[in-house]
Tab-separated table of C-alpha atoms in Angstrom:
chain	number	residue	atom	x	y	z
A	1	MET	CA	-16.573	10.067	-54.759
A	2	VAL	CA	-17.756	9.141	-52.057
A	3	ASN	CA	-21.495	6.930	-52.094
A	4	SER	CA	-24.429	9.760	-50.516
A	5	SER	CA	-25.467	6.469	-48.603
A	6	LEU	CA	-22.098	6.805	-46.675
A	7	LYS	CA	-22.138	10.979	-46.489
A	8	ASN	CA	-26.108	10.272	-44.529
A	9	SER	CA	-24.519	7.798	-41.855
A	10	PHE	CA	-21.382	9.978	-41.374
A	11	GLN	CA	-20.451	8.768	-37.487
A	12	ILE	CA	-16.632	10.287	-36.749
A	13	GLY	CA	-13.894	7.028	-36.075
A	14	ASP	CA	-10.422	7.564	-34.689
A	15	VAL	CA	-10.159	11.182	-36.865
A	16	ARG	CA	-6.620	12.151	-35.216
A	17	ARG	CA	-5.658	9.828	-38.669
A	18	LEU	CA	-6.497	11.980	-40.072
A	19	GLY	CA	-3.506	14.358	-39.724
A	20	TYR	CA	-0.857	13.256	-41.265
A	21	LEU	CA	-0.023	11.314	-44.222
A	22	SER	CA	1.011	8.368	-45.415
A	23	TRP	CA	2.307	6.171	-47.659
A	24	SER	CA	-1.070	2.787	-47.057
A	25	LYS	CA	-3.298	5.583	-46.462
A	26	MET	CA	-2.338	7.944	-49.793
A	27	GLN	CA	-2.458	4.916	-51.879
A	28	LEU	CA	-5.510	3.953	-50.299
A	29	PHE	CA	-7.030	7.166	-50.457
A	30	LYS	CA	-6.102	6.795	-54.609
A	31	LYS	CA	-7.154	3.325	-55.460
A	32	ASP	CA	-10.975	4.096	-53.096
A	33	ARG	CA	-12.329	6.644	-51.503
A	34	ASN	CA	-15.175	4.957	-50.436
A	35	LEU	CA	-13.240	2.230	-48.244
A	36	PHE	CA	-11.152	5.159	-47.353
A	37	TYR	CA	-13.333	6.201	-45.760
A	38	GLN	CA	-14.456	3.167	-44.074
A	39	VAL	CA	-11.807	3.195	-42.512
A	40	TYR	CA	-9.664	6.408	-41.849
A	41	ILE	CA	-13.196	8.058	-41.095
A	42	GLU	CA	-15.193	5.983	-39.810
A	43	GLY	CA	-12.622	3.604	-37.849
A	44	GLN	CA	-13.992	0.523	-39.431
A	45	ASP	CA	-11.303	-2.627	-39.526
A	46	GLN	CA	-9.695	-2.630	-43.157
A	47	PHE	CA	-10.800	-6.104	-45.677
A	48	ARG	CA	-6.947	-8.079	-45.303
A	49	THR	CA	-6.370	-10.905	-47.505
A	50	LYS	CA	-4.074	-14.476	-46.978
A	51	TYR	CA	-1.132	-12.326	-48.132
A	52	LEU	CA	-1.239	-9.475	-46.376
A	53	GLU	CA	-1.514	-11.481	-43.227
A	54	LEU	CA	1.081	-13.561	-43.581
A	55	GLY	CA	2.937	-10.214	-43.940
A	56	LYS	CA	2.208	-8.850	-40.780
A	57	THR	CA	3.052	-11.814	-39.064
A	58	LEU	CA	5.674	-11.984	-40.740
A	59	ALA	CA	6.278	-7.917	-39.353
A	60	LYS	CA	5.973	-8.778	-36.181
A	61	ALA	CA	8.238	-11.550	-35.760
A	62	LEU	CA	11.098	-9.405	-36.944
A	63	GLU	CA	10.446	-7.170	-34.874
A	64	GLY	CA	11.130	-9.841	-32.121
A	65	ASP	CA	7.178	-11.010	-31.281
A	66	GLU	CA	9.173	-13.750	-29.048
A	67	GLN	CA	5.702	-15.528	-29.088
A	68	ILE	CA	4.690	-16.416	-33.169
A	69	LEU	CA	9.507	-17.219	-32.920
A	70	GLU	CA	8.466	-19.565	-30.464
A	71	GLN	CA	5.322	-21.753	-32.736
A	72	ASP	CA	7.213	-21.036	-35.974
A	73	PRO	CA	10.424	-22.390	-36.462
A	74	MET	CA	10.845	-20.691	-40.473
A	75	LEU	CA	9.938	-17.904	-38.752
A	76	ARG	CA	13.096	-17.474	-36.723
A	77	TYR	CA	15.909	-18.758	-39.826
A	78	ILE	CA	14.733	-15.749	-41.334
A	79	LYS	CA	14.318	-13.361	-38.837
A	80	ALA	CA	18.976	-14.431	-37.790
A	81	ILE	CA	19.295	-13.716	-41.793
A	82	MET	CA	17.087	-11.177	-42.826
A	83	PRO	CA	19.470	-7.459	-43.283
A	84	ALA	CA	19.122	-5.238	-40.504
A	85	TYR	CA	19.958	-2.164	-39.187
A	86	ASP	CA	19.913	-0.483	-34.675
A	87	LYS	CA	15.797	0.646	-35.238
A	88	PRO	CA	13.138	-1.529	-35.897
A	89	GLU	CA	9.782	0.035	-36.381
A	90	TYR	CA	11.333	2.846	-36.323
A	91	LYS	CA	8.131	5.912	-37.244
A	92	MET	CA	9.353	9.054	-37.961
A	93	ASP	CA	7.072	11.938	-38.549
A	94	THR	CA	8.138	15.504	-40.510
A	95	VAL	CA	6.870	18.022	-43.225
A	96	VAL	CA	7.023	18.403	-46.809
A	97	GLU	CA	6.199	21.721	-48.373
A	98	GLY	CA	4.144	22.212	-45.962
A	99	VAL	CA	2.260	18.462	-45.708
A	100	PRO	CA	2.987	17.045	-42.844
A	101	ILE	CA	3.565	13.547	-42.796
A	102	ARG	CA	4.455	10.026	-40.712
A	103	PHE	CA	6.657	6.654	-42.385
A	104	VAL	CA	7.777	4.205	-40.728
A	105	PRO	CA	11.068	2.000	-42.350
A	106	ASP	CA	10.378	-1.975	-41.132
A	107	THR	CA	14.239	-1.173	-40.851
A	108	PHE	CA	16.793	2.171	-40.056
A	109	ASN	CA	20.206	3.477	-38.909
A	110	SER	CA	20.087	5.460	-36.823
A	111	ARG	CA	23.440	6.605	-37.714
A	112	THR	CA	23.491	6.685	-41.673
A	113	LYS	CA	19.878	7.229	-41.806
A	114	ALA	CA	19.239	4.612	-44.434
A	115	PHE	CA	16.228	2.793	-44.130
A	116	ARG	CA	15.315	-1.342	-45.820
A	117	GLU	CA	11.073	-2.413	-46.347
A	118	TYR	CA	10.764	-6.511	-45.470
A	119	LYS	CA	8.704	-7.543	-48.352
A	120	SER	CA	6.102	-11.398	-48.233
A	121	GLY	CA	4.599	-12.517	-51.580
A	122	LYS	CA	5.064	-15.111	-54.644
A	123	LEU	CA	7.224	-12.655	-56.567
A	124	TRP	CA	9.043	-9.685	-55.656
A	125	THR	CA	11.948	-8.619	-58.837
A	126	PRO	CA	14.339	-6.085	-59.402
A	127	SER	CA	11.932	-3.803	-61.522
A	128	MET	CA	9.362	-4.465	-59.188
A	129	ALA	CA	11.433	-3.305	-56.460
A	130	ASN	CA	12.839	0.821	-58.405
A	131	LYS	CA	9.136	1.235	-59.033
A	132	HIS	CA	7.240	0.367	-55.605
A	133	GLY	CA	6.163	4.682	-53.871
A	134	GLN	CA	6.731	3.865	-50.651
A	135	MET	CA	10.671	3.038	-51.222
A	136	LYS	CA	9.985	7.208	-52.119
A	137	PHE	CA	7.838	8.098	-50.310
A	138	TYR	CA	9.549	7.214	-47.120
A	139	ALA	CA	12.899	8.706	-48.600
A	140	THR	CA	11.780	12.056	-49.699
A	141	GLY	CA	10.709	11.508	-45.656
A	142	ILE	CA	13.954	11.136	-44.570
A	143	TYR	CA	15.036	14.104	-46.784
A	144	TYR	CA	12.735	16.389	-44.944
A	145	LYS	CA	13.635	15.796	-41.204
A	146	TYR	CA	17.569	14.686	-41.925
A	147	GLY	CA	18.807	16.710	-44.663
A	148	VAL	CA	20.505	13.517	-46.717
A	149	LEU	CA	19.244	11.878	-49.366
A	150	LEU	CA	19.878	9.298	-49.858
A	151	ASN	CA	21.341	7.370	-53.221
A	152	HIS	CA	19.666	3.777	-53.158
A	153	CYS	CA	18.005	1.691	-50.058
A	154	TYR	CA	16.847	-2.174	-49.583
A	155	LEU	CA	14.215	-4.030	-49.849
A	156	ASP	CA	13.940	-6.942	-48.630
A	157	TRP	CA	11.672	-10.039	-50.201
A	158	ALA	CA	10.772	-13.104	-47.512
A	159	LYS	CA	10.182	-15.469	-50.594
A	160	THR	CA	6.271	-17.092	-50.314
A	161	GLU	CA	5.162	-19.755	-51.763
A	162	GLU	CA	1.461	-21.832	-52.002
A	163	ASP	CA	1.121	-24.732	-51.376
A	164	GLU	CA	-1.145	-26.169	-54.398
A	165	LYS	CA	-3.708	-28.536	-52.699
A	166	THR	CA	-5.390	-26.309	-49.465
A	167	GLY	CA	-4.146	-22.967	-50.157
A	168	GLU	CA	-1.866	-22.520	-48.018
A	169	LEU	CA	0.707	-19.427	-47.993
A	170	TYR	CA	4.561	-20.376	-47.077
A	171	LEU	CA	8.062	-18.715	-46.766
A	172	THR	CA	10.105	-20.639	-48.250
A	173	GLY	CA	13.122	-19.428	-46.098
A	174	ASP	CA	14.857	-18.119	-49.774
A	175	VAL	CA	15.874	-13.502	-48.953
A	176	THR	CA	16.918	-11.757	-51.687
A	177	SER	CA	17.716	-7.800	-50.659
A	178	PHE	CA	17.027	-5.456	-53.739
A	179	LYS	CA	18.842	-2.327	-54.167
A	180	VAL	CA	16.217	0.769	-55.048
A	181	GLU	CA	17.875	3.739	-57.151
A	182	ILE	CA	17.394	7.082	-54.932
A	183	LYS	CA	17.001	9.683	-56.883
A	184	MET	CA	16.754	13.812	-56.238
A	185	ARG	CA	14.152	13.409	-58.823
A	186	ASP	CA	11.504	11.186	-56.970
A	187	ILE	CA	11.789	13.302	-53.819
A	188	ILE	CA	10.402	16.333	-55.834
A	189	LEU	CA	8.209	13.941	-57.600
A	190	THR	CA	7.189	12.287	-54.795
A	191	ALA	CA	6.837	15.673	-52.767
A	192	GLY	CA	4.644	16.834	-55.380
A	193	GLU	CA	2.377	13.740	-54.904
A	194	MET	CA	2.107	14.987	-51.271
A	195	VAL	CA	0.792	17.944	-52.131
A	196	LYS	CA	-1.842	16.995	-54.207
A	197	THR	CA	-3.038	14.181	-51.990
A	198	TRP	CA	-3.418	15.427	-49.299
A	199	LYS	CA	-5.192	19.022	-51.106
A	200	GLU	CA	-7.155	16.582	-52.658
A	201	ILE	CA	-7.786	14.675	-49.350
A	202	GLN	CA	-8.101	18.010	-47.435
A	203	GLU	CA	-11.384	18.945	-49.995
A	204	PHE	CA	-12.673	14.623	-49.698
A	205	LEU	CA	-12.989	15.603	-45.688
A	206	LYS	CA	-14.531	19.485	-46.559
A	207	PHE	CA	-17.023	17.201	-48.901
A	208	VAL	CA	-18.783	14.854	-45.895
A	209	GLY	CA	-18.559	17.402	-43.438
A	210	ILE	CA	-15.598	17.015	-41.528
A	211	LYS	CA	-13.425	20.351	-39.793
A	212	GLN	CA	-10.212	19.263	-39.356
């Protein structure tokens, strides 16, 4: 439940972002409703760890940010070897069982509807990739938007290490691709989770006095 101090000091931020469910929004709401309030209602910036900052930089490089690519030869190399489709950072909207959702795969195949997600970090395994809910969230969105049931997708990991002396993170240049299996059961369960979370968000918004 949101802190009473937050409720009493409420100021509306960009409430337009509350009009749809995204993976990040769903995860933050389930993890910390106070932080959800601060980010999606008050409009505060979410704290980013050095791992998130590196991931953001990698994402911009893979989108083709020339300034970042010019400054870092390792990012240029990773961009050159990273598997990619024809639509980078492709934003899509659809409705899943009455729930408006938005999803933005890192790279999307406009012909086959396949997608891939890029991750940095010190450790990813096949098991971790297959259990990562974001992949099922996007596959569910694609199923409802295009009627295409993907039997798999890919999580591509740009391996990250940490300098023992400085604590700085750096990309090693190794890229590993994990095949993530998708089944109809995953679509059904994920759609159910979307409906449940969306209902809880609407109840939460009523509690803090937000009219949608």
